[in-house]
mmCIF file of C-alpha atoms in Angstrom:
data_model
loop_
_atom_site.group_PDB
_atom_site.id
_atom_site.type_symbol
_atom_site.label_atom_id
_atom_site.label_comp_id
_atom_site.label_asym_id
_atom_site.label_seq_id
_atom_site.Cartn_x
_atom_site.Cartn_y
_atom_site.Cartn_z
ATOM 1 C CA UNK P 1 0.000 0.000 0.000
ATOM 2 C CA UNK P 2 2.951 2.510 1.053
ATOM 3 C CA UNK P 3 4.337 1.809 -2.703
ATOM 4 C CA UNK P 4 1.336 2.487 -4.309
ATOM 5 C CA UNK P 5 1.056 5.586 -2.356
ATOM 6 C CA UNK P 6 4.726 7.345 -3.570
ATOM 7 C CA UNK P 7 4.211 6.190 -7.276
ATOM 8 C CA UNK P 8 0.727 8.387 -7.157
ATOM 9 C CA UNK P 9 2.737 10.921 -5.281
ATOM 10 C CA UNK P 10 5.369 11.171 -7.869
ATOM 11 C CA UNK P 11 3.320 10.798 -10.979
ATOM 12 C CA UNK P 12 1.426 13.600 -9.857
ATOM 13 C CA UNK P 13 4.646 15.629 -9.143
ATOM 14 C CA UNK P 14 5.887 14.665 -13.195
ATOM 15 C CA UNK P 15 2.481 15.764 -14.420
ATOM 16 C CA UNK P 16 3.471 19.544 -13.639
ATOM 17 C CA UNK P 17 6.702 18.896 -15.126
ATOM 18 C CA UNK P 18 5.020 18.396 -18.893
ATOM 19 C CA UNK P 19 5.001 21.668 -20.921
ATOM 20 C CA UNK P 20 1.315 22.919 -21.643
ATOM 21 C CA UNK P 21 0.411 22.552 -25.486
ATOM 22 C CA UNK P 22 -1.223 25.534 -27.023
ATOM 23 C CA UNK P 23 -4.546 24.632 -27.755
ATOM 24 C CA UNK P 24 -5.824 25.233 -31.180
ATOM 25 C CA UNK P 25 -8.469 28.437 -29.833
ATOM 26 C CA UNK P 26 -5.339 30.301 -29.155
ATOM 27 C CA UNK P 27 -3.869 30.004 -32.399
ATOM 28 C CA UNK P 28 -7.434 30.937 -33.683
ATOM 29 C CA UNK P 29 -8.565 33.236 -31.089
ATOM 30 C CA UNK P 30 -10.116 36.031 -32.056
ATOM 31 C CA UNK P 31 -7.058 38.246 -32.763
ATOM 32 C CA UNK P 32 -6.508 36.654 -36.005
ATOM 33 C CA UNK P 33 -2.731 34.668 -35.332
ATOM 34 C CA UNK P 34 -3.730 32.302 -37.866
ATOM 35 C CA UNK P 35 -3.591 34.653 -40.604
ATOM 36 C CA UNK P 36 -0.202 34.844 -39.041
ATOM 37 C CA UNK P 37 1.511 31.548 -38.743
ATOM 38 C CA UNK P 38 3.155 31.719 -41.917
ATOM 39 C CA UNK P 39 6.149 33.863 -40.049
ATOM 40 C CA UNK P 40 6.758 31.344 -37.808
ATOM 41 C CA UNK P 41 10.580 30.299 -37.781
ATOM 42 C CA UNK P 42 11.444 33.718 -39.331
ATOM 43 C CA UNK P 43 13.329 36.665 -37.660
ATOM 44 C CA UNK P 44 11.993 38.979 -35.582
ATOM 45 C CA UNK P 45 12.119 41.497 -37.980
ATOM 46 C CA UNK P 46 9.395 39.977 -39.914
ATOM 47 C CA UNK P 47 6.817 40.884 -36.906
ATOM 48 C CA UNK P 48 6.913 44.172 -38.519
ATOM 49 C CA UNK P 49 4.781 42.709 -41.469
ATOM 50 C CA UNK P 50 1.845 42.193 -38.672
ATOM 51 C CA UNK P 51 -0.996 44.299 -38.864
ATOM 52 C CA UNK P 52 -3.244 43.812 -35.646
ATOM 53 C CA UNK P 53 -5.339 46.774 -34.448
ATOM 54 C CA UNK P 54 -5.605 44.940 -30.603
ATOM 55 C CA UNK P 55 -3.118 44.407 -27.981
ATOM 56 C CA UNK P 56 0.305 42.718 -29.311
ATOM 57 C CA UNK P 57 2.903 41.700 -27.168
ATOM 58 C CA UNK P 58 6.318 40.349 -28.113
ATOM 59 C CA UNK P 59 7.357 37.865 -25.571
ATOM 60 C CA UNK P 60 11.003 36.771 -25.334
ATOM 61 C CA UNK P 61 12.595 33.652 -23.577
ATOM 62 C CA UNK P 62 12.724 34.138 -19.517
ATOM 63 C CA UNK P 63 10.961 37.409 -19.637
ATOM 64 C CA UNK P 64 7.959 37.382 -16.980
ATOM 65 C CA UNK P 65 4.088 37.835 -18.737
ATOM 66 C CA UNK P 66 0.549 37.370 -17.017
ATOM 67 C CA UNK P 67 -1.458 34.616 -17.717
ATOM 68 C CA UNK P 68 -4.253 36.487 -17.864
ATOM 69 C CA UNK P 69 -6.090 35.386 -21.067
ATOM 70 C CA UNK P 70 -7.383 38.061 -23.694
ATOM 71 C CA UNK P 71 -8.798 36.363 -27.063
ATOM 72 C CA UNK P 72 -8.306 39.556 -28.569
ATOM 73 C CA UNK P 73 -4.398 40.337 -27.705
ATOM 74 C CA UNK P 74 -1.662 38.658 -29.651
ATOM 75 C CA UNK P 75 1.222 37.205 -28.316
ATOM 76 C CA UNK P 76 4.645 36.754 -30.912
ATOM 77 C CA UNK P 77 6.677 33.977 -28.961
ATOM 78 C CA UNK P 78 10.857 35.164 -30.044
ATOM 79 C CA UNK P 79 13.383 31.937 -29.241
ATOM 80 C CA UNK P 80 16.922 32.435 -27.750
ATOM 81 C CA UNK P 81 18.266 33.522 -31.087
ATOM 82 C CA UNK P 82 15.677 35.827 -32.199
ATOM 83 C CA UNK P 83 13.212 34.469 -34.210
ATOM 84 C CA UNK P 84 9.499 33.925 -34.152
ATOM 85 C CA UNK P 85 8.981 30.123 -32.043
ATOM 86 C CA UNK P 86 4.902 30.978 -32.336
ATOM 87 C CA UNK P 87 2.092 33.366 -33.091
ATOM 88 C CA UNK P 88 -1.196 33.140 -30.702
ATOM 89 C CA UNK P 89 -4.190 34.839 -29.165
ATOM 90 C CA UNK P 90 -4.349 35.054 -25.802
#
């Protein structure tokens, strides 16, 4: 019984360990990323080319965000070395 008891305890502990996958209404969204995704693995010049009349935001790796959700703002995800890792709503 003890055994059973750590292996829930630790499987639950390894659950929060698995990175979130974006689900498919915040690519959608209603602040139009989709029409966007096509710039995805460019440079972060190319956000420049996005025309989006709501909230943007330009997130870059380590920097702190809310996790507030707005289906209306868009979020432009940057990698280490500069270049667009993903374009969502949210």
């Amino acid at each position: 019984m003890r055994k059973s008891f750590g292996f829930v305890v630790l499987a639950g502990a390894l659950a929060g360990c698995v990175p979130a996958e974006t689900p498919p209404a915040a690519i959608g969204g209603t602040c139009g990323a989709v029409n966007w995704q096509h710039l995805v693995g460019q440079p972060r010049t190319a956000i420049g080319q996005i025309t989006h009349e709501g909230p943007m935001r330009v997130i870059e790796p380590g920097m702190a965000v809310t996790m507030d959700y707005a289906s209306g703002r868009m979020n432009v995800l940057l990698t280490e070395n500069g270049r667009i890792e993903a374009i969502t709503c949210g």
